[in-house]
CSV table of C-alpha atoms and ligand atoms in Angstrom, one decimal:
chain,number,residue,atom,x,y,z
Q,1,UNK,CA,0.0,0.0,0.0
Q,2,UNK,CA,1.3,3.4,-1.0
Q,3,UNK,CA,0.6,4.9,2.3
Q,4,UNK,CA,3.1,2.9,4.3
Q,5,UNK,CA,4.9,5.6,6.2
Q,6,UNK,CA,8.4,5.0,7.3
Q,7,UNK,CA,9.3,5.8,10.9
Q,8,UNK,CA,10.4,9.4,11.3
Q,9,UNK,CA,13.8,9.3,12.9
Q,10,UNK,CA,13.8,13.1,13.6
Q,11,UNK,CA,11.1,12.5,16.2
Q,12,UNK,CA,13.7,10.7,18.3
Q,13,UNK,CA,16.2,13.6,18.2
Q,14,UNK,CA,13.9,16.6,18.5
Q,15,UNK,CA,14.8,17.9,21.9
Q,16,UNK,CA,11.3,19.1,22.9
Q,17,UNK,CA,7.7,19.2,21.8
Q,18,UNK,CA,7.0,21.4,18.8
Q,19,UNK,CA,4.1,23.9,18.9
Q,20,UNK,CA,1.7,22.9,16.2
Q,21,UNK,CA,2.2,25.0,13.2
Q,22,UNK,CA,-1.1,26.5,12.1
Q,23,UNK,CA,-0.1,26.1,8.5
Q,24,UNK,CA,0.1,22.3,9.0
Q,25,UNK,CA,-3.6,22.3,9.9
Q,26,UNK,CA,-4.6,24.6,7.1
Q,27,UNK,CA,-2.6,22.4,4.8
Q,28,UNK,CA,-4.5,19.4,6.0
Q,29,UNK,CA,-7.8,21.2,5.4
Q,30,UNK,CA,-6.8,22.4,2.0
Q,31,UNK,CA,-5.5,19.0,0.9
Q,32,UNK,CA,-8.9,17.5,1.8
Q,33,UNK,CA,-10.9,20.3,0.1
Q,34,UNK,CA,-8.7,20.2,-3.0
Q,35,UNK,CA,-9.4,16.5,-3.4
Q,36,UNK,CA,-13.1,17.2,-3.3
Q,37,UNK,CA,-12.9,19.5,-6.3
Q,38,UNK,CA,-10.3,17.6,-8.2
Q,39,UNK,CA,-12.1,14.3,-7.7
Q,40,UNK,CA,-12.4,13.9,-11.5
Q,41,UNK,CA,-8.8,12.7,-11.6
Q,42,UNK,CA,-9.0,8.9,-11.3
Q,43,UNK,CA,-5.7,8.6,-9.4
Q,44,UNK,CA,-6.7,11.1,-6.8
Q,45,UNK,CA,-10.2,9.8,-6.5
Q,46,UNK,CA,-8.9,6.3,-5.8
Q,47,UNK,CA,-6.4,7.4,-3.1
Q,48,UNK,CA,-7.1,8.6,0.4
Q,49,UNK,CA,-6.6,12.4,0.9
Q,50,UNK,CA,-3.0,13.5,1.4
Q,51,UNK,CA,-2.4,13.8,5.1
Q,52,UNK,CA,-0.3,16.7,6.4
Q,53,UNK,CA,2.8,15.8,8.4
Q,54,UNK,CA,2.7,16.5,12.2
Q,55,UNK,CA,6.2,16.8,13.7
Q,56,UNK,CA,6.4,15.9,17.4
Q,57,UNK,CA,9.0,14.5,19.8
Q,58,UNK,CA,8.4,11.1,21.2
Q,59,UNK,CA,7.6,10.9,24.9
Q,60,UNK,CA,9.9,8.0,25.6
Q,61,UNK,CA,8.9,7.8,29.3
Q,62,UNK,CA,5.3,6.6,28.5
Q,63,UNK,CA,6.0,4.8,25.2
Q,64,UNK,CA,6.2,1.1,25.0
Q,65,UNK,CA,9.3,-0.6,23.5
Q,66,UNK,CA,7.0,-3.1,21.8
Q,67,UNK,CA,7.4,-2.9,18.0
Q,68,UNK,CA,4.6,-0.7,16.5
Q,69,UNK,CA,2.2,-2.3,14.0
Q,70,UNK,CA,2.6,-1.2,10.4
Q,71,UNK,CA,0.7,1.9,9.2
Q,72,UNK,CA,-1.2,-0.5,6.9
Q,73,UNK,CA,-2.4,-2.7,9.8
Q,74,UNK,CA,-3.4,0.3,11.9
Q,75,UNK,CA,-5.4,1.9,9.1
Q,76,UNK,CA,-7.1,-1.1,7.6
Q,77,UNK,CA,-8.1,-3.1,10.7
Q,78,UNK,CA,-10.5,-0.7,12.5
Q,79,UNK,CA,-13.5,-0.7,14.6
Q,80,UNK,CA,-15.6,2.3,13.6
Q,81,UNK,CA,-19.2,1.2,13.3
Q,82,UNK,CA,-20.3,4.6,11.8
Q,83,UNK,CA,-18.5,3.2,8.7
Q,84,UNK,CA,-19.5,-0.4,8.9
Q,85,UNK,CA,-19.0,-3.3,11.2
Q,86,UNK,CA,-16.3,-5.1,9.2
Q,87,UNK,CA,-12.7,-4.4,10.2
Q,88,UNK,CA,-11.8,-3.4,6.6
Q,89,UNK,CA,-14.9,-1.2,6.1
Q,90,UNK,CA,-13.8,2.1,7.7
Q,91,UNK,CA,-10.7,2.4,5.5
Q,92,UNK,CA,-13.0,2.4,2.4
Q,93,UNK,CA,-16.3,3.9,3.7
Q,94,UNK,CA,-14.6,6.8,5.6
Q,95,UNK,CA,-12.6,7.9,2.6
Q,96,UNK,CA,-14.8,10.9,1.7
Q,97,UNK,CA,-15.5,11.9,5.4
Q,98,UNK,CA,-14.8,15.6,6.0
Q,99,UNK,CA,-12.8,16.2,9.2
Q,100,UNK,CA,-12.4,20.0,8.4
Q,101,UNK,CA,-13.8,22.4,9.3
Q,102,UNK,CA,-14.4,21.0,12.8
Q,103,UNK,CA,-15.5,22.3,16.1
Q,104,UNK,CA,-16.1,20.8,19.6
Q,105,UNK,CA,-18.9,22.0,21.9
Q,106,UNK,CA,-18.0,22.1,25.6
Q,107,UNK,CA,-20.8,22.2,28.1
Q,108,UNK,CA,-22.0,21.0,31.5
Q,109,UNK,CA,-20.2,21.5,34.8
Q,110,UNK,CA,-17.5,23.9,33.7
Q,111,UNK,CA,-16.8,27.6,33.9
Q,112,UNK,CA,-15.5,27.9,30.3
Q,113,UNK,CA,-18.0,26.6,27.8
Q,114,UNK,CA,-18.9,27.1,24.2
Q,115,UNK,CA,-18.0,26.0,20.7
Q,116,UNK,CA,-14.3,25.8,20.0
Q,117,UNK,CA,-12.8,25.2,16.5
Q,118,UNK,CA,-10.2,22.5,16.2
Q,119,UNK,CA,-7.6,25.3,15.7
Q,120,UNK,CA,-8.7,26.9,19.1
Q,121,UNK,CA,-8.2,23.5,20.7
Q,122,UNK,CA,-4.8,22.8,19.2
Q,123,UNK,CA,-3.2,26.3,19.4
Q,124,UNK,CA,-1.8,26.1,23.0
Q,125,UNK,CA,-1.0,22.4,22.8
Q,126,UNK,CA,2.5,21.0,22.6
Q,127,UNK,CA,2.2,17.9,20.4
Q,128,UNK,CA,4.1,14.8,21.4
Q,129,UNK,CA,4.2,11.2,20.1
Q,130,UNK,CA,3.3,8.3,22.3
Q,131,UNK,CA,3.6,4.7,21.4
Q,132,UNK,CA,0.7,2.9,23.2
Q,133,UNK,CA,-0.7,-0.6,23.3
Q,134,UNK,CA,-4.3,-0.9,22.3
Q,135,UNK,CA,-6.3,-3.9,23.6
Q,136,UNK,CA,-9.7,-4.4,22.0
Q,137,UNK,CA,-12.4,-6.2,24.0
Q,138,UNK,CA,-12.5,-8.7,21.1
Q,139,UNK,CA,-9.1,-10.0,22.4
Q,140,UNK,CA,-6.7,-8.6,19.7
Q,141,UNK,CA,-4.1,-5.9,20.3
Q,142,UNK,CA,-1.9,-3.4,18.4
Q,143,UNK,CA,0.9,-1.0,19.1
Q,144,UNK,CA,0.2,2.4,17.7
Q,145,UNK,CA,2.4,5.6,17.5
Q,146,UNK,CA,-0.1,8.4,18.2
Q,147,UNK,CA,0.6,12.2,17.9
Q,148,UNK,CA,-1.4,14.4,20.2
Q,149,UNK,CA,-1.5,15.9,23.7
Q,150,UNK,CA,-2.6,15.0,27.2
Q,151,UNK,CA,-6.3,15.0,27.8
Q,152,UNK,CA,-5.8,16.8,31.1
Q,153,UNK,CA,-4.1,19.8,29.4
Q,154,UNK,CA,-7.2,20.2,27.3
Q,155,UNK,CA,-9.8,19.7,30.0
Q,156,UNK,CA,-8.2,22.0,32.5
Q,157,UNK,CA,-8.7,24.9,30.1
Q,158,UNK,CA,-12.5,24.6,30.5
Q,159,UNK,CA,-12.2,24.9,34.3
Q,160,UNK,CA,-14.5,22.1,35.4
Q,161,UNK,CA,-16.5,22.9,38.5
Q,162,UNK,CA,-16.4,20.9,41.8
Q,163,UNK,CA,-19.6,19.2,40.6
Q,164,UNK,CA,-17.8,17.7,37.6
Q,165,UNK,CA,-17.4,14.0,38.5
Q,166,UNK,CA,-17.3,12.6,35.0
Q,167,UNK,CA,-16.6,13.7,31.5
Q,168,UNK,CA,-18.7,12.5,28.5
Q,169,UNK,CA,-17.5,12.5,24.9
Q,170,UNK,CA,-19.8,12.3,21.8
Q,171,UNK,CA,-19.0,11.5,18.2
Q,172,UNK,CA,-20.4,13.4,15.3
Q,173,UNK,CA,-24.0,12.4,14.3
Q,174,UNK,CA,-24.2,12.7,10.5
Q,175,UNK,CA,-25.8,9.7,8.7
Q,176,UNK,CA,-25.2,11.4,5.4
Q,177,UNK,CA,-21.4,11.1,5.9
Q,178,UNK,CA,-21.5,8.1,8.2
Q,179,UNK,CA,-23.5,5.3,6.5
Q,180,UNK,CA,-23.3,3.0,9.5
Q,181,UNK,CA,-25.6,5.4,11.4
Q,182,UNK,CA,-28.4,4.5,9.1
Q,183,UNK,CA,-28.4,1.1,10.8
Q,184,UNK,CA,-29.4,0.6,14.5
Q,185,UNK,CA,-26.3,-1.5,15.4
Q,186,UNK,CA,-25.6,1.0,18.2
Q,187,UNK,CA,-27.5,3.9,19.6
Q,188,UNK,CA,-26.2,7.0,17.7
Q,189,UNK,CA,-24.3,9.2,18.3
Q,190,UNK,CA,-21.5,7.1,19.9
Q,191,UNK,CA,-20.9,8.2,23.5
Q,192,UNK,CA,-18.1,7.4,25.9
Q,193,UNK,CA,-17.1,8.7,29.3
Q,194,UNK,CA,-14.4,8.7,31.9
Q,195,UNK,CA,-14.4,9.5,35.7
Q,196,UNK,CA,-12.6,12.9,36.2
Q,197,UNK,CA,-9.6,11.3,37.9
Q,198,UNK,CA,-9.2,8.9,34.9
Q,199,UNK,CA,-9.5,11.8,32.5
Q,200,UNK,CA,-6.9,13.8,34.3
Q,201,UNK,CA,-4.5,10.9,34.5
Q,202,UNK,CA,-1.3,11.8,32.6
Q,203,UNK,CA,-1.6,8.7,30.4
Q,204,UNK,CA,-5.0,9.8,29.0
Q,205,UNK,CA,-4.4,11.2,25.6
Q,206,UNK,CA,-6.1,13.1,22.7
Q,207,UNK,CA,-4.8,12.0,19.3
Q,208,UNK,CA,-4.7,14.2,16.2
Q,209,UNK,CA,-2.1,12.2,14.4
Q,210,UNK,CA,-0.7,8.8,13.6
Q,211,UNK,CA,2.8,7.8,12.4
Q,212,UNK,CA,3.8,11.4,12.2
Q,213,UNK,CA,0.9,12.5,10.0
Q,214,UNK,CA,-2.6,13.9,10.5
Q,215,UNK,CA,-5.0,11.2,11.6
Q,216,UNK,CA,-6.6,9.4,8.7
Q,217,UNK,CA,-10.4,9.3,8.8
Q,218,UNK,CA,-10.7,5.6,9.8
Q,219,UNK,CA,-8.6,6.3,12.8
Q,220,UNK,CA,-11.0,8.9,14.2
Q,221,UNK,CA,-10.0,12.2,12.5
Q,222,UNK,CA,-9.7,14.9,13.4
Q,223,UNK,CA,-9.7,14.2,17.2
Q,224,UNK,CA,-10.0,10.9,19.1
Q,225,UNK,CA,-9.4,9.7,22.6
Q,226,UNK,CA,-6.7,7.2,23.6
Q,227,UNK,CA,-6.9,5.6,27.0
Q,228,UNK,CA,-4.4,2.8,26.9
Q,229,UNK,CA,-5.3,0.9,30.1
Q,230,UNK,CA,-8.9,0.4,28.9
Q,231,UNK,CA,-10.5,-1.7,26.2
Q,232,UNK,CA,-10.5,-0.2,22.8
Q,233,UNK,CA,-14.1,0.9,22.8
Q,234,UNK,CA,-13.4,3.7,25.2
Q,235,UNK,CA,-11.2,5.4,22.6
Q,236,UNK,CA,-14.0,7.4,21.0
Q,237,UNK,CA,-13.4,8.8,17.5
Q,238,UNK,CA,-14.4,12.1,15.7
Q,239,UNK,CA,-15.3,13.9,18.9
Q,240,UNK,CA,-17.7,16.9,18.6
Q,241,UNK,CA,-18.8,17.3,22.2
Q,242,UNK,CA,-17.2,17.3,25.6
Q,243,UNK,CA,-19.6,17.5,28.6
Q,244,UNK,CA,-18.7,17.6,32.3
Q,245,UNK,CA,-21.3,15.8,34.4
Q,246,UNK,CA,-22.2,15.0,38.0
Q,247,UNK,CA,-23.7,11.6,37.0
Q,248,UNK,CA,-21.9,8.7,35.4
Q,249,UNK,CA,-22.5,8.9,31.6
Q,250,UNK,CA,-24.1,6.0,29.8
Q,251,UNK,CA,-21.7,4.9,27.1
Q,252,UNK,CA,-22.9,3.3,23.9
Q,253,UNK,CA,-21.6,-0.2,24.5
Q,254,UNK,CA,-23.2,-0.3,27.9
Q,255,UNK,CA,-26.5,0.8,26.4
Q,256,UNK,CA,-26.2,-1.9,23.8
Q,257,UNK,CA,-25.3,-4.7,26.2
Q,258,UNK,CA,-24.8,-3.8,29.8
Q,259,UNK,CA,-24.0,-7.3,30.9
Q,260,UNK,CA,-21.1,-7.5,28.4
Q,261,UNK,CA,-19.6,-4.0,28.4
Q,262,UNK,CA,-19.3,-1.8,31.5
Q,263,UNK,CA,-18.5,1.9,32.1
Q,264,UNK,CA,-15.0,1.3,33.4
Q,265,UNK,CA,-13.8,-1.2,30.7
Q,266,UNK,CA,-10.4,-1.6,32.3
Q,267,UNK,CA,-8.4,-4.3,30.6
Q,268,UNK,CA,-8.6,-7.2,33.0
Q,269,UNK,CA,-7.5,-10.8,32.2
Q,270,UNK,CA,-9.2,-12.0,35.4
Q,271,UNK,CA,-12.7,-11.0,34.3
Q,272,UNK,CA,-13.9,-12.7,31.2
Q,273,UNK,CA,-16.4,-11.3,28.8
Q,274,UNK,CA,-19.6,-13.4,29.2
Q,275,UNK,CA,-19.0,-15.0,25.8
Q,276,UNK,CA,-15.1,-15.3,25.6
Q,277,UNK,CA,-12.0,-15.3,27.7
Q,278,UNK,CA,-10.0,-12.1,28.2
Q,279,UNK,CA,-6.9,-14.0,29.5
Q,280,UNK,CA,-5.0,-13.8,26.2
Q,281,UNK,CA,-4.7,-11.7,23.1
Q,282,UNK,CA,-3.6,-11.9,19.5
Q,283,UNK,CA,-1.2,-9.2,18.3
Q,284,UNK,CA,-2.4,-8.0,14.9
Q,285,UNK,CA,0.2,-8.5,12.2
Q,286,UNK,CA,1.8,-11.5,13.9
Q,287,UNK,CA,0.4,-13.9,11.3
Q,288,UNK,CA,-2.1,-16.7,12.0
Q,289,UNK,CA,0.6,-19.0,13.6
Q,290,UNK,CA,1.8,-16.4,16.0
Q,291,UNK,CA,1.4,-17.4,19.7
Q,292,UNK,CA,-1.3,-15.6,21.7
Q,293,UNK,CA,0.2,-13.5,24.5
Q,294,UNK,CA,-1.1,-13.2,28.1
Q,295,UNK,CA,-3.2,-10.1,28.6
Q,296,UNK,CA,-1.8,-7.9,31.4
Q,297,UNK,CA,-3.9,-6.2,34.0
Q,298,UNK,CA,-4.7,-2.6,32.8
Q,299,UNK,CA,-3.1,-3.6,29.5
Q,300,UNK,CA,0.4,-3.4,31.2
Q,301,UNK,CA,-0.2,0.1,32.6
Q,302,UNK,CA,-1.0,-1.2,36.2
Q,303,UNK,CA,2.0,0.5,37.8
Q,304,UNK,CA,0.7,3.9,36.7
Q,305,UNK,CA,-3.1,3.5,37.0
Q,306,UNK,CA,-4.1,0.7,39.4
Q,307,UNK,CA,-4.2,3.2,42.3
Q,308,UNK,CA,-7.2,4.9,40.6
Q,309,UNK,CA,-9.3,1.9,41.5
Q,310,UNK,CA,-8.0,0.9,44.9
Q,311,UNK,CA,-10.9,-0.4,47.0
Q,312,UNK,CA,-13.1,-1.0,44.0
Q,313,UNK,CA,-14.4,-4.4,43.1
Q,314,UNK,CA,-13.3,-4.7,39.5
Q,315,UNK,CA,-15.6,-7.7,38.9
Q,316,UNK,CA,-18.6,-5.6,39.7
Q,317,UNK,CA,-17.2,-2.4,38.0
Q,318,UNK,CA,-16.1,-4.0,34.8
W,1,MTE,N1,-17.1,6.7,17.2
W,1,MTE,C1,-16.6,5.5,17.4
W,1,MTE,N2,-15.5,5.4,18.1
W,1,MTE,C2,-15.0,4.1,18.3
W,1,MTE,C3,-15.6,3.0,17.8
W,1,MTE,C4,-16.8,3.1,17.0
W,1,MTE,O1,-17.4,2.2,16.5
W,1,MTE,N3,-17.2,4.4,16.9
W,1,MTE,N4,-15.0,1.7,18.0
W,1,MTE,C5,-14.2,1.6,19.2
W,1,MTE,C6,-13.5,0.3,19.3
W,1,MTE,S1,-14.4,-1.1,19.7
W,1,MTE,C7,-12.1,0.2,19.2
W,1,MTE,S2,-11.3,-1.3,19.4
W,1,MTE,C8,-11.3,1.4,18.8
W,1,MTE,C9,-10.5,1.0,17.6
W,1,MTE,O2,-9.6,2.1,17.2
W,1,MTE,P1,-8.7,2.0,15.9
W,1,MTE,O3,-9.5,1.7,14.8
W,1,MTE,O4,-8.0,3.4,15.8
W,1,MTE,O5,-7.6,1.0,16.2
W,1,MTE,O6,-12.1,2.5,18.5
W,1,MTE,C10,-13.2,2.7,19.3
W,1,MTE,N5,-13.8,4.0,19.0
W,2,MO,MO1,-12.9,-2.7,20.5
């Protein structure tokens, strides 16, 4: 596949985070818009939109040394039900999705509320790269080099009030662009949530890029959550709303099947899904004969996050 992006060695030697260059974003927007009008060209129409580079230093302290999956694996094996339920559907069905212009509405228990453009959101952020493991509830895993910024650095700007106990995220609702939303496979729009202390944890991340480039549509462009110690479904894509709440939000998978998917969704090899074991996982890209690996508590991030749940019965709060 033409889009296999080689690892950018400069990210290892850049001494510190680089402020996002506004021109990078504009370039991304223009690239997408230009493709729309030049769609008559067969080569262009057949290729995904050109994705602008996003330069950022790797945060080695939080990055895994596991080998990252290939760009091709990461962008052709996706769960994104707005674009179909098959793993290879989103790469095809999300091709014409428009992630620019974009804005995010912030409301609920916060002092700073309103509608913010993606540029507003990105302007003060120092982008960094983090290589995180992702463990899907379906018992497969990947290793993904994201570019983005800490979720806490974004949420603090909205000055959540003392009543804000949770934060809820919502994906765009647009059945015209998202054909999967014409089917009732889930209740739309897709909703996810975190407890405030989880959201403020330094590992919680907002991604705008992948492999040193702007996020491709199937990966959740232009803005998606990455919470590496939780099952993949918490990592909500194409976020248009952030709401601070006193009550625990009801997330889409819990609404769909509460006995199978909980609110916390912490990766836990000791608590099986009612229909399959969570004890092991298959690393995507390892080939069919590759050995399954043991799934680790909190997906291997227990040292950093287990204390968030001390005293909680994780069989009950799955
Ligand atoms: N809006 C939205 N976000 C979503 C999903 C979805 O169907 N819709 N699927 C989730 C699931 S089940 C997983 S495993 C991850 C997959 O992220 P990836 O495709 O970037 O690997 O996205 C999550 N975020
Ligand atoms: Mo998943």
